[in-house]
Tab-separated table of N, CA, C and O in Angstrom:
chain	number	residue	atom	x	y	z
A	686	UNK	N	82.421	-0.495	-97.187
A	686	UNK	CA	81.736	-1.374	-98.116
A	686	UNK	C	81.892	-2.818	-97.662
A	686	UNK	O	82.861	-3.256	-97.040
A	687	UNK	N	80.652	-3.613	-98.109
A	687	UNK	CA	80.525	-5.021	-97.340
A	687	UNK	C	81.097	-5.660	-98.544
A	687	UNK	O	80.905	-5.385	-99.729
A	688	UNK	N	82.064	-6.844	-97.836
A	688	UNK	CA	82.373	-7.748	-99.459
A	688	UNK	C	81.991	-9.029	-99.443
A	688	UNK	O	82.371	-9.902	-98.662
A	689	UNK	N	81.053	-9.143	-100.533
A	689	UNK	CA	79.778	-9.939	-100.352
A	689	UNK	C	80.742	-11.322	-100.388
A	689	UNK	O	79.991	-12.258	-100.115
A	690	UNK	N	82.194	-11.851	-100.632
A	690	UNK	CA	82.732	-12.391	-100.584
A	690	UNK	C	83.573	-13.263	-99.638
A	690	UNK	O	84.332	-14.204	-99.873
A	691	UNK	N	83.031	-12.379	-97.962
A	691	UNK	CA	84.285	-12.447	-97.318
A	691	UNK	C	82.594	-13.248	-96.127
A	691	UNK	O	81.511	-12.665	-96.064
A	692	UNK	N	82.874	-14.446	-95.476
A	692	UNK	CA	82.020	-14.976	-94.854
A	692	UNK	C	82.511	-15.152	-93.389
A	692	UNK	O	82.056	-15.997	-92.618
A	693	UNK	N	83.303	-14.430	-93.149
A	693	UNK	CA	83.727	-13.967	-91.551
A	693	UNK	C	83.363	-12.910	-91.363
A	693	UNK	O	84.188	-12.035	-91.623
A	694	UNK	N	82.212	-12.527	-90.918
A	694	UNK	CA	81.483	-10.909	-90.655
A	694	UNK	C	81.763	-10.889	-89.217
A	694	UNK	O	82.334	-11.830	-88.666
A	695	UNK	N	81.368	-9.824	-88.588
A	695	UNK	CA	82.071	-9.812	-87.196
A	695	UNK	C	81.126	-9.583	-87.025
A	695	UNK	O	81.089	-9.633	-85.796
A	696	UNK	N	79.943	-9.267	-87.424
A	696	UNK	CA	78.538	-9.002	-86.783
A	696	UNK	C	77.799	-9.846	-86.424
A	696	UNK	O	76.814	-9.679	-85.705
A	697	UNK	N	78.273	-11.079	-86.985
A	697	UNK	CA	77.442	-12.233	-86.830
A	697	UNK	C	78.437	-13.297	-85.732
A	697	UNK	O	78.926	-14.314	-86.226
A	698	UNK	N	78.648	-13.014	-84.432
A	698	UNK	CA	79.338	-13.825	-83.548
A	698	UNK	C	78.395	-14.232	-82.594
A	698	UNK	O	78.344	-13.784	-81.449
A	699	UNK	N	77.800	-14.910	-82.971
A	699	UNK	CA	76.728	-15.695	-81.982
A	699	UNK	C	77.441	-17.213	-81.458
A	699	UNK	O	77.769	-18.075	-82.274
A	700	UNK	N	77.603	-17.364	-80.063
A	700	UNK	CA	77.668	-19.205	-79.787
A	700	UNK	C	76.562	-19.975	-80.079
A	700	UNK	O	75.510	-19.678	-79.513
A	701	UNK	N	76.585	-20.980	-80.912
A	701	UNK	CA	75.892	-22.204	-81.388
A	701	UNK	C	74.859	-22.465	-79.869
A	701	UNK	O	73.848	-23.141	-80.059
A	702	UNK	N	75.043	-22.080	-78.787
A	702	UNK	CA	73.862	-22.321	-78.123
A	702	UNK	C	72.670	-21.528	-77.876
A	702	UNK	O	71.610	-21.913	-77.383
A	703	UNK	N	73.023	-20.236	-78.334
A	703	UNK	CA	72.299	-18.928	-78.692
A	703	UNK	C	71.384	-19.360	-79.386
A	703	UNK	O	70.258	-19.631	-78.968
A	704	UNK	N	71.848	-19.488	-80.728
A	704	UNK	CA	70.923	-19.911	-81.988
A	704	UNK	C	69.977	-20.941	-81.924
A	704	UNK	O	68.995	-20.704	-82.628
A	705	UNK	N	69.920	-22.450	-81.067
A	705	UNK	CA	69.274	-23.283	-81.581
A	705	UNK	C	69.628	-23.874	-80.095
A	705	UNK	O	70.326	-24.836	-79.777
A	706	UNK	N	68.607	-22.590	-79.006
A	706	UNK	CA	68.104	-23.476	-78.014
A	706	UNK	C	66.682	-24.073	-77.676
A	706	UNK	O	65.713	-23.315	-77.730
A	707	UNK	N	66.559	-25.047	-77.422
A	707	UNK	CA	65.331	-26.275	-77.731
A	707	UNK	C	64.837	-25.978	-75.950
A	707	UNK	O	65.422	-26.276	-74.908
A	708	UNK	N	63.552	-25.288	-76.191
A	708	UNK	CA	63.222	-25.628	-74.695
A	708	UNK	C	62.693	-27.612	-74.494
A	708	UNK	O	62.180	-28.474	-75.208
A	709	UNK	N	63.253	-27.495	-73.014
A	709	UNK	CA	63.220	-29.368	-72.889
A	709	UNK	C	61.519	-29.739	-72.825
A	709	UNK	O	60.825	-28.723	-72.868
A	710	UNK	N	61.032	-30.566	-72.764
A	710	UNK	CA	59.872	-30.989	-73.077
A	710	UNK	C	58.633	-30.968	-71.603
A	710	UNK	O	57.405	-30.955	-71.512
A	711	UNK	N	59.852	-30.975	-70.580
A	711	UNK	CA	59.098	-30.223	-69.006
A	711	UNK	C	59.246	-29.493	-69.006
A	711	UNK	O	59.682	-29.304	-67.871
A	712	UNK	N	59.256	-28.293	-69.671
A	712	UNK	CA	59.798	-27.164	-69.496
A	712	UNK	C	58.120	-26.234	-70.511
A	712	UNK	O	57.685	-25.123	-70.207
A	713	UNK	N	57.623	-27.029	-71.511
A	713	UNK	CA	56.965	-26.870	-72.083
A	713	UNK	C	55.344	-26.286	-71.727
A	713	UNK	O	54.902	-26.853	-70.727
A	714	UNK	N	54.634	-25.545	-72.174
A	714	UNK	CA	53.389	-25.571	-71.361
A	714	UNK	C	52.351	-26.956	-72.656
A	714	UNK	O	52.653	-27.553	-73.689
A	715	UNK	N	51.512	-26.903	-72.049
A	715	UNK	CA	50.709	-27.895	-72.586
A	715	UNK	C	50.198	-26.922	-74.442
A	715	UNK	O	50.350	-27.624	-75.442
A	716	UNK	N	49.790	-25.796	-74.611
A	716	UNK	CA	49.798	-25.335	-75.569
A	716	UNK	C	51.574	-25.387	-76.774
A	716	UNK	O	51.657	-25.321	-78.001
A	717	UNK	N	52.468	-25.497	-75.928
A	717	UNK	CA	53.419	-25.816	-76.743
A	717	UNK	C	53.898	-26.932	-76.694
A	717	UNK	O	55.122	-27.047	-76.642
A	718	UNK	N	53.091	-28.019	-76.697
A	718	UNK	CA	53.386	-29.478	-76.614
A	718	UNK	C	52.324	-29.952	-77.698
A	718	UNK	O	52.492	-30.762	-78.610
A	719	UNK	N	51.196	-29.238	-77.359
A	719	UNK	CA	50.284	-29.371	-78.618
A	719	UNK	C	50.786	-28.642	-80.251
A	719	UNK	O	50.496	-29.093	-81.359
A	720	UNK	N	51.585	-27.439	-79.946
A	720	UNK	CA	52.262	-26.702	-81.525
A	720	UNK	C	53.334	-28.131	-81.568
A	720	UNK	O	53.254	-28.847	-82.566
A	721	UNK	N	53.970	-28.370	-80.854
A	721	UNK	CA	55.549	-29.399	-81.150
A	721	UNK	C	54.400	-30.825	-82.030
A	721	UNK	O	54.535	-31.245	-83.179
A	722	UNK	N	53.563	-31.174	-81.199
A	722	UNK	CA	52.663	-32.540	-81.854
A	722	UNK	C	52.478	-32.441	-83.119
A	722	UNK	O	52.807	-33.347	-83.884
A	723	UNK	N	51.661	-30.795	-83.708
A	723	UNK	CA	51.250	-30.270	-84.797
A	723	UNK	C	52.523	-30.336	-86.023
A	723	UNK	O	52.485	-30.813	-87.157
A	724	UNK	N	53.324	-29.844	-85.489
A	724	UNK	CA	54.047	-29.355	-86.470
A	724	UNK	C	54.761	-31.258	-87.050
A	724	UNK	O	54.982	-31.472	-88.242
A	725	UNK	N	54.943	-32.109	-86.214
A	725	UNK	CA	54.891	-33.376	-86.720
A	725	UNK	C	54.779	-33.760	-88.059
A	725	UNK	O	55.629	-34.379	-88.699
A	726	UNK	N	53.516	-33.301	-88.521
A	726	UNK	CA	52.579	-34.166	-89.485
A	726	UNK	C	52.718	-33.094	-90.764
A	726	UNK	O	53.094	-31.935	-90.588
A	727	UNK	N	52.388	-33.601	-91.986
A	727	UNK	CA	52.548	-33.275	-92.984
A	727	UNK	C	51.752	-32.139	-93.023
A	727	UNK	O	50.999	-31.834	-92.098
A	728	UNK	N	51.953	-31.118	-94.643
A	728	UNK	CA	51.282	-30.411	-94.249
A	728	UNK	C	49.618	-30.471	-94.232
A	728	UNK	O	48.850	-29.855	-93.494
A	729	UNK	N	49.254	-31.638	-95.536
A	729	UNK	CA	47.878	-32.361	-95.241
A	729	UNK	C	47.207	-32.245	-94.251
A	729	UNK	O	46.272	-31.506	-93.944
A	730	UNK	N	47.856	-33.196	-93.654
A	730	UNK	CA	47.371	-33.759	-91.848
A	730	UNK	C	47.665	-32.150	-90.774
A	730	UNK	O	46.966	-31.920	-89.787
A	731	UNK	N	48.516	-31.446	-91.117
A	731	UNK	CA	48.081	-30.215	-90.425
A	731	UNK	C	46.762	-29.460	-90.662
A	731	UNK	O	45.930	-29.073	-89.840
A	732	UNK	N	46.794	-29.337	-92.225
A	732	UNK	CA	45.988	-28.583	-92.382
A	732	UNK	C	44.377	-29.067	-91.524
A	732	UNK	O	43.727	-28.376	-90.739
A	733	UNK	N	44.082	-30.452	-92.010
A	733	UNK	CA	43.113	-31.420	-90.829
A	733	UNK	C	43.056	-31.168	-89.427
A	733	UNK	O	42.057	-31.202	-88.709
A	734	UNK	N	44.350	-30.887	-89.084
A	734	UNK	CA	44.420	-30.847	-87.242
A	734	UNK	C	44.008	-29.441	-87.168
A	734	UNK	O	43.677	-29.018	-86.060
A	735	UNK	N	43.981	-28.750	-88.052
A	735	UNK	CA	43.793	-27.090	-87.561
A	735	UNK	C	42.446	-26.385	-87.491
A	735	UNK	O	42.211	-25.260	-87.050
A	736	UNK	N	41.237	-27.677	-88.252
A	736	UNK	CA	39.718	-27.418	-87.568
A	736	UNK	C	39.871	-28.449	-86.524
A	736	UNK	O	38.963	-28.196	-85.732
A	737	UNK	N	40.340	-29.186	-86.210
A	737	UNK	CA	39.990	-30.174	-84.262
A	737	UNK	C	40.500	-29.081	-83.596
A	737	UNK	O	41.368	-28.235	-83.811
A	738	UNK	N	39.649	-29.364	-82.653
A	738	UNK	CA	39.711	-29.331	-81.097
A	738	UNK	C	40.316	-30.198	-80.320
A	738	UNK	O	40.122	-31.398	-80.512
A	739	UNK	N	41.149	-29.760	-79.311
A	739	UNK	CA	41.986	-31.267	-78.589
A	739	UNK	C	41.679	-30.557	-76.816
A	739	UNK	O	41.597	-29.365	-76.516
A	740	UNK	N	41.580	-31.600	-76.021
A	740	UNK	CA	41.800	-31.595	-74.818
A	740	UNK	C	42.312	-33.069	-74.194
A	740	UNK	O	42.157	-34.200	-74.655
A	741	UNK	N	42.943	-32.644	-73.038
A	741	UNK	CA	43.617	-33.939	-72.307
A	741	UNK	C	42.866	-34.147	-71.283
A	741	UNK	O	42.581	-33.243	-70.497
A	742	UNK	N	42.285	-35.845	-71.115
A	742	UNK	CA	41.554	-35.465	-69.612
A	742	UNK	C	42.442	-36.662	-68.848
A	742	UNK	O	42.499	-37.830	-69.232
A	743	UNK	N	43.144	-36.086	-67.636
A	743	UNK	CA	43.389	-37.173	-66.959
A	743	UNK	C	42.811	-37.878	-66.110
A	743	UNK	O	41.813	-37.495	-65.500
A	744	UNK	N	43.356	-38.996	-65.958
A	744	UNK	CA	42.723	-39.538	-64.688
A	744	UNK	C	43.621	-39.648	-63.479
A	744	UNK	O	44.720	-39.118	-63.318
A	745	UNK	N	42.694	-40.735	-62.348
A	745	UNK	CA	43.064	-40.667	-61.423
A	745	UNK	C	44.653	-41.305	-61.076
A	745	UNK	O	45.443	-40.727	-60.329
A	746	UNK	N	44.926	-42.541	-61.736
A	746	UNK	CA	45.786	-43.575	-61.714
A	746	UNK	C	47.258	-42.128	-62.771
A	746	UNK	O	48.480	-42.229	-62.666
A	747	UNK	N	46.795	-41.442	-63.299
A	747	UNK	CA	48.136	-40.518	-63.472
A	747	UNK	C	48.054	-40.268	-65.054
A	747	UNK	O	48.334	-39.201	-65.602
A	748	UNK	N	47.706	-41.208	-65.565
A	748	UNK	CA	47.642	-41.439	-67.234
A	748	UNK	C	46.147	-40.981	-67.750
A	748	UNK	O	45.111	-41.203	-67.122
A	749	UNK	N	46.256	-40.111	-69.359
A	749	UNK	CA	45.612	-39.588	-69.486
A	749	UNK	C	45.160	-39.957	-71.182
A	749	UNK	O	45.858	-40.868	-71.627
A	750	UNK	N	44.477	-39.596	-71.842
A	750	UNK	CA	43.892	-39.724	-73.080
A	750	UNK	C	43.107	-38.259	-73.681
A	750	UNK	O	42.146	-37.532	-73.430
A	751	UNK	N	44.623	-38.446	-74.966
A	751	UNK	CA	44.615	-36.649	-75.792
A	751	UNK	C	43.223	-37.083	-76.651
A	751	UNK	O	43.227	-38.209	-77.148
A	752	UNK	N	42.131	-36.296	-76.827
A	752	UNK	CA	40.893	-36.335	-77.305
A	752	UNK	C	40.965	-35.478	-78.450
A	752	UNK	O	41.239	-34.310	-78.173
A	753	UNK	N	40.804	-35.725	-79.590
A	753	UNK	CA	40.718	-34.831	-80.302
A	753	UNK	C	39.458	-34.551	-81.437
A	753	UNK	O	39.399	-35.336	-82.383
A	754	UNK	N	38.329	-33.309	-81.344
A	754	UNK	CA	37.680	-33.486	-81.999
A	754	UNK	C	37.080	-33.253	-82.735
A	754	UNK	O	36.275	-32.365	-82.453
A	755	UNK	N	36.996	-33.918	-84.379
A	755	UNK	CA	37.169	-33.403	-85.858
A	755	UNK	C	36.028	-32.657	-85.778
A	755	UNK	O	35.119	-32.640	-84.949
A	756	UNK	N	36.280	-31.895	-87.025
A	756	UNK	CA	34.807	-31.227	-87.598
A	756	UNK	C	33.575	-31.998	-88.024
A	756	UNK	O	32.442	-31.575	-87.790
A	757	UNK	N	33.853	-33.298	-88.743
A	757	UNK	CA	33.425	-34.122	-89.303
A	757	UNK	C	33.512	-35.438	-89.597
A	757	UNK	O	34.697	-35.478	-89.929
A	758	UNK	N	33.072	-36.663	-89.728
A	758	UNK	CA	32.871	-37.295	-89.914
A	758	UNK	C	34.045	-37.677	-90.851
A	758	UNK	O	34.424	-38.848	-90.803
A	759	UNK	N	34.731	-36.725	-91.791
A	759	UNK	CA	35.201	-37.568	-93.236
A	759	UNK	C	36.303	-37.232	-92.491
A	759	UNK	O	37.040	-38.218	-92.472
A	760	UNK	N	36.998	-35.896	-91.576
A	760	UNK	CA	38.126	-35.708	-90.812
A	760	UNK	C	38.632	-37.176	-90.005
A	760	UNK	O	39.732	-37.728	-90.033
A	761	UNK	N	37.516	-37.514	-89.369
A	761	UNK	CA	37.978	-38.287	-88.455
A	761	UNK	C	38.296	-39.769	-88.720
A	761	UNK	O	38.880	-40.518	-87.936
A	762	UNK	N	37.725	-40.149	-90.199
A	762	UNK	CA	38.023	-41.001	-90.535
A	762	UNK	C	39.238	-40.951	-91.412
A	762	UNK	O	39.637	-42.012	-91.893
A	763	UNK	N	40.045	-39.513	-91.746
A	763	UNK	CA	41.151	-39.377	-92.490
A	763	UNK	C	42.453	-39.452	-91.527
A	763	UNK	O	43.565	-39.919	-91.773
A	764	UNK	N	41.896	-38.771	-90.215
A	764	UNK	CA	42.884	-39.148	-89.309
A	764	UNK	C	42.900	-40.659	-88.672
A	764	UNK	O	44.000	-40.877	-88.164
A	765	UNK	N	42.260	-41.442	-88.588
A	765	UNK	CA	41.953	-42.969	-88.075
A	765	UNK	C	43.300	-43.755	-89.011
A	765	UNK	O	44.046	-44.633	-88.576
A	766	UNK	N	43.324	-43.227	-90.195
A	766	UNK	CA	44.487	-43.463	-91.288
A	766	UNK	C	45.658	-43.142	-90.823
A	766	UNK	O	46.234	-44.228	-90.883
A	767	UNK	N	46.487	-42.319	-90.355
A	767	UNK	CA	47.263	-41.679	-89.416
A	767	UNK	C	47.878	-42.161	-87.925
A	767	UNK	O	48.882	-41.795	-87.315
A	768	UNK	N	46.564	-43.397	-87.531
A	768	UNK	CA	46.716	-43.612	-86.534
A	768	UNK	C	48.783	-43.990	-85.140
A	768	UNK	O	49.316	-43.746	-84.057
A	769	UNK	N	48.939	-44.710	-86.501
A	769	UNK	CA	50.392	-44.421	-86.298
A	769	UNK	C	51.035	-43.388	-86.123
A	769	UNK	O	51.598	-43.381	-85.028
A	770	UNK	N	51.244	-42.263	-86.894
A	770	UNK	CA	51.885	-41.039	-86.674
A	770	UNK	C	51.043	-40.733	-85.174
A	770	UNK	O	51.582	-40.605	-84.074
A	771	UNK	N	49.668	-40.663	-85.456
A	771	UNK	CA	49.182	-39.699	-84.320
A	771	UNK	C	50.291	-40.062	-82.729
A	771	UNK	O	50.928	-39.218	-82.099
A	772	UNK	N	50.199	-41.691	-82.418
A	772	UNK	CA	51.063	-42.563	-81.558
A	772	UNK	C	52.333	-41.947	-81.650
A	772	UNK	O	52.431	-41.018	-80.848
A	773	UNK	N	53.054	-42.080	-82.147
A	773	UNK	CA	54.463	-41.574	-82.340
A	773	UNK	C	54.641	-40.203	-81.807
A	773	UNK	O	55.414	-40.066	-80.859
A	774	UNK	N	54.055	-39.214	-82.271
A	774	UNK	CA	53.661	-37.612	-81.962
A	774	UNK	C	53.198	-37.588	-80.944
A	774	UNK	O	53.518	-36.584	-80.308
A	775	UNK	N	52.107	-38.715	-80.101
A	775	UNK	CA	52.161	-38.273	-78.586
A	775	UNK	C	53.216	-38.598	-77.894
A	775	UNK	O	53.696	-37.928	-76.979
A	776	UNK	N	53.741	-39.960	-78.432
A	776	UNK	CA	54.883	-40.162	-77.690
A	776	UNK	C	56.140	-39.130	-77.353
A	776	UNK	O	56.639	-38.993	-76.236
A	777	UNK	N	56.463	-38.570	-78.322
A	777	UNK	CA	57.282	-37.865	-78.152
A	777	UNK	C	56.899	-36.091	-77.427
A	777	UNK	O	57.747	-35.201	-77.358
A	778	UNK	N	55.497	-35.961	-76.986
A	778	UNK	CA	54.880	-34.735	-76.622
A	778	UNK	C	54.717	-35.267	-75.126
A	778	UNK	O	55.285	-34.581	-74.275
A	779	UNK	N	54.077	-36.303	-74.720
A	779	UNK	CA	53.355	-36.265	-73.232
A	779	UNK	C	53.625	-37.704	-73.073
A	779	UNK	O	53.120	-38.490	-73.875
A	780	UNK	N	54.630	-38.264	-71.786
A	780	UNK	CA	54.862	-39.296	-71.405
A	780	UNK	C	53.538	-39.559	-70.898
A	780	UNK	O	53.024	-40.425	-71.606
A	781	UNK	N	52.901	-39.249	-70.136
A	781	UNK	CA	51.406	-39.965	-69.668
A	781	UNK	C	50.469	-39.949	-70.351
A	781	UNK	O	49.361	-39.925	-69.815
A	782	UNK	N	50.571	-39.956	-71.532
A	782	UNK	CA	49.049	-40.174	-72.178
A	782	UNK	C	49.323	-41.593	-72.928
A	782	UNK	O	50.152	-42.046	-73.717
A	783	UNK	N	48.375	-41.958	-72.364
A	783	UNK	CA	48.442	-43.767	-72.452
A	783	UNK	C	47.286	-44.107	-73.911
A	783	UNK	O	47.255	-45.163	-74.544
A	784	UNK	N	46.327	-42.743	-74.185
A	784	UNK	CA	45.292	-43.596	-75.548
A	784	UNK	C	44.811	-41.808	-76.164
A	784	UNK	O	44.798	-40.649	-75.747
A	785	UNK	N	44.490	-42.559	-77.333
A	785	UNK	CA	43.807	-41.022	-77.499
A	785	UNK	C	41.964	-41.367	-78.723
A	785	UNK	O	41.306	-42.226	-79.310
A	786	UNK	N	42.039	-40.068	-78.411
A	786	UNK	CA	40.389	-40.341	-78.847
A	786	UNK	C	40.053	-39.655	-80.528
A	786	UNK	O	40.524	-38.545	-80.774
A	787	UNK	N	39.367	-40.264	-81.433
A	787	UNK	CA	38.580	-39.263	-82.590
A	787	UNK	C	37.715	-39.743	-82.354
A	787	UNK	O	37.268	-40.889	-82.413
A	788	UNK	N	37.194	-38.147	-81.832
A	788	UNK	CA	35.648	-37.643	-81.776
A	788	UNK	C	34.938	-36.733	-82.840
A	788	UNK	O	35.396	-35.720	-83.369
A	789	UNK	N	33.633	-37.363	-83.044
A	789	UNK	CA	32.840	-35.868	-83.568
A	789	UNK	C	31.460	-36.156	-83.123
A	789	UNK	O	30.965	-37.272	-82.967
A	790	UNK	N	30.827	-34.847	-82.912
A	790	UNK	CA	29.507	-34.332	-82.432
A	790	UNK	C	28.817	-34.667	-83.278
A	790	UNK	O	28.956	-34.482	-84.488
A	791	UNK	N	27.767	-35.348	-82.563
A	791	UNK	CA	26.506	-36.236	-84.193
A	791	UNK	C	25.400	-36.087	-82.703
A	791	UNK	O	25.660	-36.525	-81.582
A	792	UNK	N	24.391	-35.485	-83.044
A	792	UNK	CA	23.410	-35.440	-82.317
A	792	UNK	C	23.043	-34.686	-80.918
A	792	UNK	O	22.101	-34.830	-80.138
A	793	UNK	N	24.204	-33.801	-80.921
A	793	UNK	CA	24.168	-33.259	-79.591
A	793	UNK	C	25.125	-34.463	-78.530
A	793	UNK	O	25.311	-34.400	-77.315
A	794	UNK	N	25.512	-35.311	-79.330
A	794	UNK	CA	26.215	-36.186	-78.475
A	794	UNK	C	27.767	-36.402	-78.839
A	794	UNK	O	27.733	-36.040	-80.015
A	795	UNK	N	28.875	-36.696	-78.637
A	795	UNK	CA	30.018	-37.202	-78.708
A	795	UNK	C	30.309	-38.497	-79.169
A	795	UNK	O	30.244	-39.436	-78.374
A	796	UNK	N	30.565	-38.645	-80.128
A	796	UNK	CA	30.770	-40.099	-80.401
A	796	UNK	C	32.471	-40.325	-80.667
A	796	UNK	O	32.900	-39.629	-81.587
A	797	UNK	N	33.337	-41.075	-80.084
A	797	UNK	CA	34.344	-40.922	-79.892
A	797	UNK	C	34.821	-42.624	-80.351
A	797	UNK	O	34.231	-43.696	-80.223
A	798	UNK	N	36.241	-42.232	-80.960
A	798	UNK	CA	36.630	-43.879	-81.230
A	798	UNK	C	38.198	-43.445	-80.574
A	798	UNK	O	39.025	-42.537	-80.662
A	799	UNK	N	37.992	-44.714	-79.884
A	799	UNK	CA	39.551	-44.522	-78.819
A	799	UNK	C	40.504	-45.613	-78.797
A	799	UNK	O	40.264	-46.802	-78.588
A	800	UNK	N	41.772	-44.979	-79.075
A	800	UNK	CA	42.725	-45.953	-79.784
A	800	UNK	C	43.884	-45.876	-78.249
A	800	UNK	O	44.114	-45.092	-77.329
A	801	UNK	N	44.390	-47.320	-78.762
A	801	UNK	CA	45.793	-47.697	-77.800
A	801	UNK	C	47.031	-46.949	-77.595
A	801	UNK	O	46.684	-45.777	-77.452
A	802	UNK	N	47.954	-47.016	-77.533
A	802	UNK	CA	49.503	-46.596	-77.760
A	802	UNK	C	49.798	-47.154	-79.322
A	802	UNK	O	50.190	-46.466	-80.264
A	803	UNK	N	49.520	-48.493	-79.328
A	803	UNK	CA	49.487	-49.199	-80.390
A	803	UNK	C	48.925	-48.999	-81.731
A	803	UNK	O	49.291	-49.597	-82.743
A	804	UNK	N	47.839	-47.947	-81.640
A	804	UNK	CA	46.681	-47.784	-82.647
A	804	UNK	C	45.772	-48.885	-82.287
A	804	UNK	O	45.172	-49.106	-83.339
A	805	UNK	N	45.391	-49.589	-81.514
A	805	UNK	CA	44.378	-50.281	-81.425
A	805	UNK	C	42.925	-49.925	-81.170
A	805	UNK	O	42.678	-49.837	-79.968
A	806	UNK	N	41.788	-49.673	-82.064
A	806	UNK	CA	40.637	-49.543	-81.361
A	806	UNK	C	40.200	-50.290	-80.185
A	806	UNK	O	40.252	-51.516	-80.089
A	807	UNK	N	39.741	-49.431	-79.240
A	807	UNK	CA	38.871	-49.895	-78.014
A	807	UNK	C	37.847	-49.694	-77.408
A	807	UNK	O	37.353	-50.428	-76.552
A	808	UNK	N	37.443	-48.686	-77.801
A	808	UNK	CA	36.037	-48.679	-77.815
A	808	UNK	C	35.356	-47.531	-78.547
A	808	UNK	O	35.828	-46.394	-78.524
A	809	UNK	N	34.245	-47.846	-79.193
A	809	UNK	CA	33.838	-46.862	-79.973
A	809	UNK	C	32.756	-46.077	-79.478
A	809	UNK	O	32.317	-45.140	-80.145
């Protein structure tokens, strides 16, 4: 009989590095750099990130810009609000991504507003 009292079980002898190992952030593939970004944000702003689409396009010079792009129009202006977190959350996901983009499809075309490290718009 187990005694629901006694909190030295012998079944449970795991080392503390077992339990709560963190793969390092190079170690990561780009789909689990995008779940680590996600899981960031409230659950609001998740629920928002979970109709975008995201891709990274780099360039030549090494640095790249995470694109991400809403369903809509009212998305992308709810994330533009965010713009801070979004910064922070790349920072801590992808040392080379230097800007990132909210996009949405209006016409068969891309219309994209692209922000700094800073949150700064730069071009729309």
């Amino acid at each position: 009989m187990i005694d629901p009292y006694d909190f030295e079980d012998d079944d449970f002898d795991f080392d503390d590095e077992d339990l709560f190992q963190i793969k390092p952030i190079s170690k990561m593939t780009e789909g689990e750099k995008l779940q680590r970004f996600k899981r960031f944000f409230d659950s609001s702003s998740r629920a928002m990130l979970q109709d975008c689409l995201f891709r990274i396009v780099n360039y030549e010079d090494g640095f790249g810009t995470l694109e991400i792009l809403c369903p809509n129009d009212v998305v992308r202006q709810r994330l533009s609000k965010k713009k801070r977190k979004i910064t922070n959350n790349i920072n801590t996901c992808w040392s080379h991504i230097r800007w990132f983009s909210l996009c949405v499809q209006q016409d068969n075309e891309l219309d994209c507003q692209k922000f700094t490290r800073n949150g700064d718009l730069v071009t729309r």
